[in-house]
Amino acid sequence: MSDRFKGALVDTMLIGSIVLLLLFFYAPIATLVAFSFSSSRVLSLPMEGFSFEWYGELLAKPDFLPAVTNSAAVAAVSTVFATALGTAGAVAWIRYRFRLQRAFQVVTFAPLLFPQLLLGVVMLLWFSVLGNWLNFSTGLVTVIIGHIVYITPFALVIVAVQVFGFDDTLEDAARDAGANGWQVFREITLPLLWPGIFSAAIFAFLLSWGNFYVSYSLAGTARTLPIFVYSGIAVGSSPIYPALATLNLVPALLLVAFAEFMRRRALKRQSAAVPTA
Amino acid sequence: MKIERKSWTDPVLIGSVTPLAAVMLFFFVIPLVMTTVLTFQTTQYYRLAWTWDLTIWTEIFSKPHYWTIMLRTVSMALICVVLSVLIAYPCAYALATRLKTYSTQIQILIIFAFLTDAVLKTFGWILVLDNNGVLNWLLAKVGFPPETLNLLYTPTATMIGMLYNLAVYPMFTIYLSLMRIDRDLILASYDAGASRLRTFFEVTLPLSKPGLYSGAVLVFVLSLGAFLEPRVLGGGTSPMASELIRQSFETRVNWPLGAALTIVLIVIGALTLAAFGFFTLRRKATKGGAA
C-alpha cells in the first residue's frame, strides 16, 4: 500500500467519523422534525401525508402556553444572573490573585462536575427544609436559583476564555490617557470582553430553556416546557411532541445565527483595527 | 496578561467575588452539608423526624438491592466512558487537524444539537429505536427482515442515549488539548524519521492526555446521574441509581434515604475526581523532578 493511499484512507476515515457523529447527533432531531408534519396520529414509517394539524393541537393544549411562559421567564432571569455572576467570577478567576482564591475556584467550578439530577436533589432537600422553617414551597423562584447555580459555571468558563486572551495594554493606554477605573472598565474592558459575555449569555439561555433535571427537582407544581414534555410522554406518545420539538428549534436557530453574525462582525472589526495582522 | 494581586479590602475584589461566592455558598455548599445531615435522620409517617441516628445507613449497607443498582450504575458509567472516548477522539482529531476550514461551523452544529431540549431528543430516540421505528424501517429498506433490531427498552438503548448526551464533553476537552499541541513537535518527529502512525502514538496521543483524561472523568461523573435515559429509553427495566433516588423521594417520601443514596453517588464521583487529581499531580511532580 503506498503512503499516499494510506494518507487518503486516514483522511477519509477521520472526515467520515465527523460525518457519522453529526448523523448520530441529528438522527433524533431530524426524526422529530419529519414526524411533526405527518398527518397520521401513529408515529411510524412510512409517513402517510403532510399536515400542520399537530401544531394546532399543540397550541390548543391548555397547559402548553403557561409552560412556555414559565420557561421563558426562568430562562430570561437566570441568563441575566448567570452571565453577570459568571463574568465577574471569570475576571476574578483569571486576572486577580487573592486569599482563598483556591476555595473560590473550587466552589464556583464544582457544579459543573455534578450530575444535574444530584444537584437538583441536593437543592431540593435544602429548599424543603428551609421551606418547612420559613413556610414556603418550591416553585419558579427555586427553579431560577437552581438554574443560576447550574449555569453560572458554564458562563464563567466561556467568559474566562475571553479574559485569558485579553490584551491589557489597551487598559494601560486608557489609564495613561487619564481615564478613571470605571471609565476604563466601561470603555475598554467591557467591549473587549463582550464577545465572550455574549456567547455566555446565549449558552446560558439555551441551557436554561432546555433544562429538565434541575427544573424537575425544584419546580414543585409549576411546569416548564421540558417538564410538560416529560409528563406528556410518560402517558403516551403523540405527534404534538415532534411539533413542539420543531417549534423549539426556531428560537435556538435564531439565537445561534445572531451569535455567528456578531462573531463575524467582531472578527471583521478586529482585522480592520489591526491592519498589519 | 497581567495578573493583579488584590486584598480583601479592595472594593473591586469584593464586588466581583462576593455575589457569586455567596450564591454558591448558600445554594450549593450549605445544601450539600444539609444533605449529609439529613442522612442521619429518619421518617415517621411520611414526615421527617430529627432522630440523629444511623438507621438509614444501616439500611443502605444491609440491603444488597441498593448495591446491585449502584454496581450497575458504575459499570454503565465505565462502559459509557470507554465508548464515548472512542467516539470522541477521532472526531476531535479530525476537527483539529483535517477540517480546519469548516471547524467553526461543525462546532456550532454540535453545540446546537447539545443545547436542544434533552427530553425532546430522548423522545426522538424512541421514534428512532422503536421496533417500528426509523432505524428498523431503514434496515428493512436495504433488505434486512422486518424488526431486525429490538433495541428500545434495553440497556443498549440506555447506553445509546447516554453516549448521545455525554460524548460532547470529551470531544471538546480532547479538541482543546489537541489544539494546544505545538506543531513543531510533530514536525520534529517527522524530521527524525518517525512515520505518521508512530508520531501519533508517541507525540500526539501522549500530549493530548490531559484532554482525554479530563473528558473521561467528566463523562464518568456525569453519567452517574443519568436518569432520563434509563427511564425513557431503558423502559425502567434495568434502573440506575437515579431511579432509586427518585423513588425514595416520590414513592416512598423518604428524604433521608434519598439523601443518603445521593451522598453515596457523590462520594463515588468525588473519589474518582480525587484519584484523577492525585494521579495528574503526581505525574506533574515526577516530570518536574526529571527536568
XYZ file of C-alpha atoms in Angstrom:
568
model
C 0.000 0.000 0.000
C 1.520 3.304 -1.000
C 1.921 6.135 1.506
C -0.307 8.411 -0.485
C -3.092 5.827 -0.483
C -2.702 5.295 3.260
C -2.862 9.029 3.833
C -6.032 9.312 1.786
C -7.559 6.395 3.684
C -6.823 8.023 7.059
C -8.248 11.333 5.835
C -11.429 9.632 4.666
C -11.847 7.789 7.945
C -11.335 10.921 10.008
C -13.724 13.024 7.992
C -16.116 10.066 7.956
C -16.063 9.972 11.753
C -17.239 13.587 11.910
C -19.974 12.891 9.365
C -21.110 9.880 11.396
C -21.038 11.930 14.575
C -23.230 14.617 13.038
C -25.613 11.928 11.755
C -25.742 10.470 15.263
C -26.377 13.872 16.836
C -29.054 14.843 14.359
C -30.829 11.468 13.956
C -33.406 12.051 16.706
C -33.761 15.755 15.887
C -34.366 15.126 12.177
C -36.814 12.338 13.047
C -38.793 14.682 15.262
C -38.947 17.389 12.623
C -40.087 14.882 9.989
C -42.806 13.380 12.175
C -44.139 16.781 13.168
C -45.538 17.185 9.653
C -47.071 13.714 9.477
C -50.818 13.534 9.074
C -51.085 10.255 10.971
C -51.519 10.040 14.716
C -49.322 6.935 14.837
C -45.638 7.786 14.840
C -44.300 5.125 12.492
C -42.944 4.898 8.970
C -43.793 5.141 6.142
C -45.385 8.521 6.742
C -48.823 8.893 5.294
C -49.215 12.508 4.411
C -48.320 16.070 5.165
C -50.168 18.283 7.626
C -49.829 21.064 10.168
C -52.572 19.501 12.286
C -50.329 18.736 15.290
C -49.132 22.291 15.587
C -52.736 23.335 16.037
C -53.380 20.597 18.548
C -50.261 21.569 20.487
C -51.323 25.207 20.720
C -54.781 24.118 21.807
C -53.378 22.253 24.819
C -54.336 24.354 27.855
C -51.079 23.753 29.757
C -48.782 24.408 26.778
C -48.663 28.209 26.727
C -48.231 28.569 30.523
C -45.277 26.172 30.263
C -43.768 28.340 27.509
C -44.208 31.498 29.586
C -42.657 29.827 32.612
C -39.687 28.560 30.610
C -39.139 31.967 29.033
C -39.312 33.787 32.373
C -36.974 31.304 34.050
C -34.504 31.414 31.152
C -34.510 35.210 30.929
C -33.905 35.787 34.641
C -31.325 33.023 35.038
C -29.459 34.208 31.942
C -29.059 37.711 33.352
C -27.834 36.472 36.726
C -25.670 33.634 35.436
C -23.961 35.865 32.870
C -23.326 38.727 35.296
C -22.071 36.452 38.074
C -20.062 34.369 35.610
C -18.381 37.424 34.094
C -17.384 38.875 37.457
C -16.223 35.427 38.546
C -14.186 34.888 35.382
C -12.262 38.128 35.871
C -11.541 37.166 39.483
C -10.513 33.651 38.415
C -8.027 34.702 35.772
C -6.778 38.209 36.479
C -6.734 38.501 40.250
C -4.778 36.719 42.916
C -6.298 36.849 46.369
C -6.548 34.920 49.609
C -8.941 31.971 49.474
C -8.856 32.070 45.679
C -8.454 28.283 45.516
C -11.605 27.793 47.589
C -13.443 30.308 45.420
C -12.397 28.437 42.277
C -13.380 25.037 43.644
C -16.801 26.192 44.802
C -17.614 28.039 41.583
C -16.459 25.204 39.338
C -17.851 22.224 41.250
C -21.467 22.401 39.968
C -20.078 21.647 36.505
C -18.850 18.300 37.814
C -22.188 17.452 39.372
C -24.737 15.277 37.649
C -27.680 17.647 37.269
C -30.105 15.331 38.992
C -27.968 15.236 42.125
C -27.546 19.000 42.039
C -31.319 19.294 41.854
C -31.903 16.804 44.662
C -29.376 18.440 46.966
C -31.011 21.819 46.466
C -34.488 20.341 46.774
C -33.605 18.969 50.213
C -32.278 22.343 51.310
C -35.310 24.233 49.992
C -37.663 21.718 51.595
C -36.017 22.083 54.995
C -35.834 25.846 54.582
C -39.429 25.873 53.371
C -40.511 23.991 56.454
C -38.883 26.576 58.676
C -39.845 29.694 56.733
C -43.099 28.392 55.325
C -42.673 28.476 51.561
C -42.791 25.761 48.924
C -40.744 25.150 45.809
C -41.784 26.858 42.578
C -40.436 29.008 39.785
C -38.191 31.032 42.108
C -36.401 27.917 43.336
C -36.090 26.740 39.710
C -34.399 30.039 38.828
C -31.994 29.714 41.754
C -31.227 26.149 40.697
C -30.571 27.225 37.126
C -28.267 30.026 38.280
C -26.188 27.576 40.330
C -26.063 25.099 37.462
C -25.435 27.529 34.596
C -23.089 30.150 36.107
C -20.026 27.834 35.940
C -20.638 27.341 32.199
C -20.873 31.108 31.683
C -17.772 31.575 33.837
C -15.712 29.171 31.734
C -16.825 30.774 28.454
C -16.022 34.305 29.643
C -12.763 33.094 31.220
C -11.525 32.013 27.791
C -12.114 35.577 26.591
C -10.421 37.084 29.653
C -7.445 34.833 29.075
C -6.828 36.174 25.584
C -7.302 39.737 26.761
C -4.836 42.415 25.699
C -4.453 44.630 28.769
C -2.066 47.116 27.210
C -5.213 48.851 25.960
C -6.342 49.352 29.546
C -2.960 50.794 30.458
C -3.161 53.116 27.476
C -6.588 54.337 28.550
C -5.332 54.864 32.090
C -2.322 56.809 30.801
C -4.717 58.946 28.799
C -6.383 59.879 32.090
C -9.399 57.578 32.294
C -10.547 56.573 35.766
C -11.236 52.972 36.845
C -14.895 52.979 35.890
C -14.221 54.596 32.510
C -11.545 52.016 31.722
C -13.971 49.251 32.585
C -16.825 50.739 30.574
C -14.888 51.874 27.517
C -12.171 49.224 27.229
C -12.661 46.126 29.384
C -16.342 45.525 28.752
C -16.255 45.998 24.944
C -13.239 43.695 24.698
C -14.906 41.000 26.786
C -18.221 41.488 25.037
C -17.974 38.595 22.524
C -17.319 36.164 25.379
C -20.083 37.613 27.547
C -22.435 37.455 24.610
C -21.744 33.781 23.838
C -22.028 33.011 27.535
C -25.464 34.640 27.625
C -26.718 32.680 24.626
C -25.333 29.452 26.034
C -26.921 30.242 29.395
C -30.301 30.985 27.858
C -30.406 27.761 25.862
C -29.132 25.667 28.777
C -31.878 27.064 30.968
C -34.563 26.833 28.306
C -33.878 23.140 27.683
C -33.099 22.172 31.242
C -35.035 19.258 32.619
C -33.245 17.762 35.616
C -32.869 20.830 37.791
C -36.352 22.114 36.951
C -37.893 18.705 37.541
C -36.405 18.578 41.031
C -37.187 22.138 42.041
C -40.380 23.155 40.231
C -42.916 21.826 42.730
C -46.231 22.115 40.921
C -45.005 24.677 38.363
C -44.265 23.464 34.858
C -41.593 24.431 32.392
C -41.526 23.190 28.824
C -39.274 20.147 29.372
C -41.422 19.078 32.336
C -44.517 19.480 30.163
C -42.939 17.129 27.600
C -41.710 14.663 30.199
C -45.078 14.265 31.865
C -46.679 14.053 28.415
C -44.518 11.275 27.007
C -44.846 9.345 30.263
C -48.545 8.991 29.445
C -48.126 8.125 25.782
C -46.508 9.353 22.608
C -48.323 11.847 20.443
C -47.370 13.829 17.346
C -47.680 17.073 19.280
C -44.213 16.461 20.795
C -42.445 16.341 17.425
C -44.323 19.529 16.568
C -43.116 21.096 19.809
C -39.539 19.971 19.106
C -39.656 21.624 15.698
C -41.037 24.873 17.112
C -38.389 24.703 19.800
C -35.625 24.760 17.184
C -36.709 28.123 15.787
C -35.634 30.476 18.619
C -32.456 28.447 19.119
C -31.624 28.745 15.425
C -32.239 32.482 15.501
C -30.004 32.895 18.555
C -27.187 30.839 17.049
C -27.409 32.724 13.741
C -27.327 36.011 15.639
C -24.291 34.869 17.649
C -22.473 33.834 14.497
C -23.279 37.193 12.911
C -21.888 39.048 15.940
C -18.769 36.887 15.965
C -18.052 37.643 12.315
C -18.639 41.337 12.838
C -16.210 41.291 15.775
C -13.619 39.456 13.661
C -14.005 41.966 10.852
C -13.614 44.847 13.283
C -10.514 43.296 14.789
C -8.875 42.846 11.416
C -9.852 46.404 10.497
C -8.360 47.731 13.735
C -5.057 45.899 13.284
C -4.157 46.261 9.597
C -0.776 44.601 9.995
C -2.279 41.364 11.329
C -1.547 39.106 30.517
C -1.001 40.954 33.747
C -2.151 39.424 36.993
C -3.182 41.707 39.816
C -2.760 40.818 43.438
C -5.828 42.029 45.316
C -6.511 42.280 49.008
C -9.897 41.618 50.518
C -10.229 45.293 51.414
C -10.308 46.227 47.715
C -13.914 47.030 46.741
C -13.311 45.746 43.191
C -12.427 42.305 44.512
C -15.316 42.273 46.959
C -17.678 43.343 44.200
C -16.611 40.682 41.749
C -16.176 37.756 44.127
C -18.723 38.010 46.920
C -22.027 37.812 44.979
C -21.048 34.603 43.205
C -19.374 33.173 46.304
C -22.498 33.929 48.342
C -24.801 32.242 45.815
C -22.626 29.136 45.668
C -22.200 29.031 49.428
C -25.850 29.403 50.239
C -27.339 27.312 47.437
C -24.636 24.741 46.817
C -22.280 24.241 49.772
C -24.863 24.556 52.546
C -27.324 22.274 50.698
C -24.562 19.657 50.450
C -23.960 19.905 54.180
C -27.698 19.736 54.791
C -27.985 16.615 52.615
C -25.295 14.968 54.698
C -27.057 15.974 57.916
C -30.355 14.567 56.640
C -28.856 11.109 56.152
C -28.701 10.821 59.958
C -32.440 11.432 60.351
C -35.409 9.159 59.710
C -39.001 9.416 58.537
C -42.041 8.630 60.613
C -45.464 8.576 58.960
C -44.067 10.249 55.841
C -42.644 13.103 57.858
C -39.073 13.929 58.614
C -38.037 13.108 62.179
C -34.834 14.607 63.598
C -33.579 11.428 65.257
C -29.788 11.735 64.732
C -29.015 8.033 64.331
C -27.600 5.606 61.786
C -30.871 3.921 60.777
C -30.640 4.928 57.127
C -27.005 3.973 56.781
C -27.597 0.539 58.337
C -30.487 0.056 55.929
C -28.354 1.007 52.946
C -25.433 -1.169 53.938
C -27.594 -4.176 54.778
C -29.652 -4.297 51.569
C -27.833 -5.816 48.584
C -30.597 -4.417 46.342
C -29.116 -0.919 46.586
C -25.622 -2.125 45.869
C -26.676 -4.160 42.823
C -28.077 -0.969 41.361
C -25.034 1.084 42.408
C -22.793 -1.509 40.775
C -24.881 -1.396 37.600
C -24.672 2.398 37.612
C -20.892 2.361 37.956
C -20.445 -0.282 35.247
C -22.753 1.595 32.857
C -20.753 4.726 33.600
C -17.464 2.932 32.860
C -18.767 1.487 29.578
C -20.015 4.944 28.676
C -16.570 6.423 29.382
C -14.782 3.939 27.118
C -17.259 4.226 24.257
C -17.578 7.994 24.398
C -13.802 8.441 24.326
C -13.609 6.060 21.356
C -16.256 8.132 19.583
C -14.864 11.492 20.648
C -11.162 11.057 19.913
C -11.263 10.554 16.136
C -13.839 13.311 15.794
C -11.814 15.757 17.860
C -8.700 14.778 15.928
C -10.432 15.280 12.598
C -11.749 18.637 13.776
C -8.319 19.764 14.941
C -6.249 18.511 12.009
C -8.369 17.965 8.910
C -11.428 20.137 8.819
C -9.948 23.467 9.762
C -11.970 25.455 7.217
C -15.303 24.147 8.475
C -14.239 23.681 12.089
C -16.346 26.576 13.439
C -19.456 25.537 11.530
C -19.156 21.929 12.682
C -18.653 23.048 16.266
C -21.746 25.220 16.055
C -23.736 22.254 14.707
C -22.528 20.084 17.579
C -23.258 22.708 20.232
C -26.661 23.338 18.691
C -27.601 19.655 18.971
C -26.183 19.587 22.507
C -28.311 22.536 23.584
C -31.575 21.180 22.193
C -34.076 20.137 24.867
C -32.865 16.792 26.276
C -36.348 15.416 26.916
C -37.380 16.030 23.331
C -34.182 14.469 21.998
C -34.753 11.419 24.170
C -38.277 11.189 22.804
C -36.757 11.413 19.320
C -34.626 8.380 20.139
C -37.764 6.411 20.999
C -39.027 7.123 17.490
C -35.686 6.061 16.017
C -35.150 2.891 18.058
C -38.702 1.581 18.303
C -39.405 -1.821 16.696
C -41.462 0.012 14.077
C -39.111 2.962 14.205
C -36.873 4.759 11.761
C -33.836 2.524 12.227
C -35.659 -0.729 11.571
C -37.505 0.854 8.665
C -34.194 1.877 7.082
C -32.751 -1.592 7.694
C -35.806 -3.185 6.083
C -35.339 -0.856 3.099
C -31.859 -2.229 2.479
C -33.019 -5.832 2.719
C -32.977 -6.851 6.373
C -36.016 -8.725 7.710
C -38.621 -6.527 9.441
C -37.918 -5.573 13.058
C -34.281 -6.681 12.896
C -33.177 -4.800 15.997
C -35.030 -4.909 19.288
C -33.233 -2.049 20.947
C -35.849 0.050 22.679
C -36.320 -0.660 26.403
C -32.983 -2.451 26.677
C -29.741 -1.367 28.396
C -28.318 -0.838 24.896
C -30.879 1.889 24.285
C -29.938 3.441 27.636
C -26.289 3.409 26.582
C -27.053 4.988 23.206
C -28.898 7.776 24.992
C -26.073 8.306 27.483
C -23.457 8.439 24.731
C -25.669 10.834 22.839
C -25.872 13.221 25.753
C -22.303 12.924 27.039
C -19.915 12.300 24.103
C -19.790 16.060 23.517
C -17.773 16.664 26.691
C -14.679 14.563 25.843
C -14.917 15.796 22.266
C -14.317 19.354 23.368
C -11.729 18.594 26.062
C -9.723 16.448 23.618
C -10.113 19.048 20.868
C -8.810 21.775 23.172
C -5.739 19.809 24.172
C -5.050 18.810 20.557
C -5.186 22.479 19.560
C -2.635 23.320 22.231
C -0.016 20.913 20.901
C 2.968 22.721 19.466
C 3.010 21.896 15.756
C 6.832 22.000 15.792
C 6.975 18.911 17.997
C 5.090 16.919 15.385
C 7.263 18.272 12.574
C 10.358 17.433 14.611
C 9.136 13.888 14.940
C 8.686 13.628 11.168
C 12.159 15.111 10.644
C 13.595 12.477 12.930
C 12.177 9.897 10.551
C 9.128 8.729 12.512
C 6.130 7.586 10.494
C 2.759 9.318 10.816
C 1.448 6.449 12.923
C 4.448 6.430 15.220
C 4.268 10.212 15.574
C 0.625 9.919 16.538
C 1.228 7.294 19.209
C 4.430 8.768 20.604
C 3.838 12.509 20.318
C 0.222 13.485 19.680
C -1.551 10.946 21.849
C 0.604 11.482 24.981
C 0.324 15.245 24.606
C -3.460 15.066 24.332
C -3.761 13.006 27.513
C -4.921 15.916 29.698
C -7.962 16.393 27.475
C -8.520 12.658 27.221
C -8.439 12.116 30.975
C -10.479 15.151 31.929
C -13.096 14.265 29.307
C -13.242 10.702 30.597
C -13.630 11.811 34.206
C -16.331 14.285 33.231
C -18.301 11.582 31.402
C -17.934 9.188 34.329
C -19.122 11.668 36.917
C -21.994 12.968 34.813
C -23.232 9.527 33.799
C -23.596 8.536 37.455
C -26.672 10.791 37.451
C -28.254 9.527 34.218
C -31.987 9.469 34.737
C -33.904 10.185 31.529
C -32.026 7.568 29.506
C -32.623 4.517 31.753
C -36.171 5.606 32.430
C -37.386 6.637 28.981
C -35.150 4.581 26.660
C -34.362 1.701 29.023
C -38.036 1.495 29.929
C -37.200 1.135 33.617
C -36.165 -2.491 33.087
C -32.669 -2.009 34.454
C -32.877 1.016 36.728
C -29.828 3.028 37.663
C -29.095 4.911 40.876
C -31.092 7.971 39.832
C -34.238 5.844 39.722
C -33.647 4.727 43.313
C -33.262 8.343 44.355
C -36.429 9.369 42.531
C -38.382 6.535 44.158
C -37.189 7.377 47.621
C -38.457 10.928 47.156
C -41.635 10.432 45.169
C -42.933 6.984 46.013
C -41.616 6.419 49.491
C -41.408 10.062 50.601
C -38.255 9.117 52.457
C -35.934 12.140 52.330
C -33.160 10.681 54.493
C -32.942 7.631 52.239
C -32.845 9.774 49.094
C -30.234 11.999 50.716
C -28.081 9.002 51.672
C -28.241 7.498 48.171
C -27.309 10.899 46.741
C -24.344 11.093 49.101
C -23.204 7.595 48.058
C -23.175 8.676 44.405
C -21.443 11.958 45.198
C -18.768 10.076 47.161
C -18.180 7.685 44.251
C -17.821 10.673 41.912
C -15.655 12.626 44.334
C -13.318 9.666 44.894
C -12.891 9.334 41.128
C -12.101 13.025 40.842
C -9.692 12.862 43.763
C -7.909 9.849 42.256
C -7.672 11.757 38.969
C -6.322 14.851 40.704
C -3.799 12.837 42.694
C -2.675 10.994 39.569
C -2.158 14.123 37.461
C -0.434 15.997 40.301
C 1.952 13.114 40.852
C 2.712 12.930 37.152
C 3.468 16.631 37.115
C 5.691 16.247 40.161
C 7.717 13.395 38.647
C 8.065 15.280 35.374
C 9.196 18.378 37.219
C 11.772 16.309 39.092
C 13.148 14.867 35.884
C 13.529 18.212 34.171
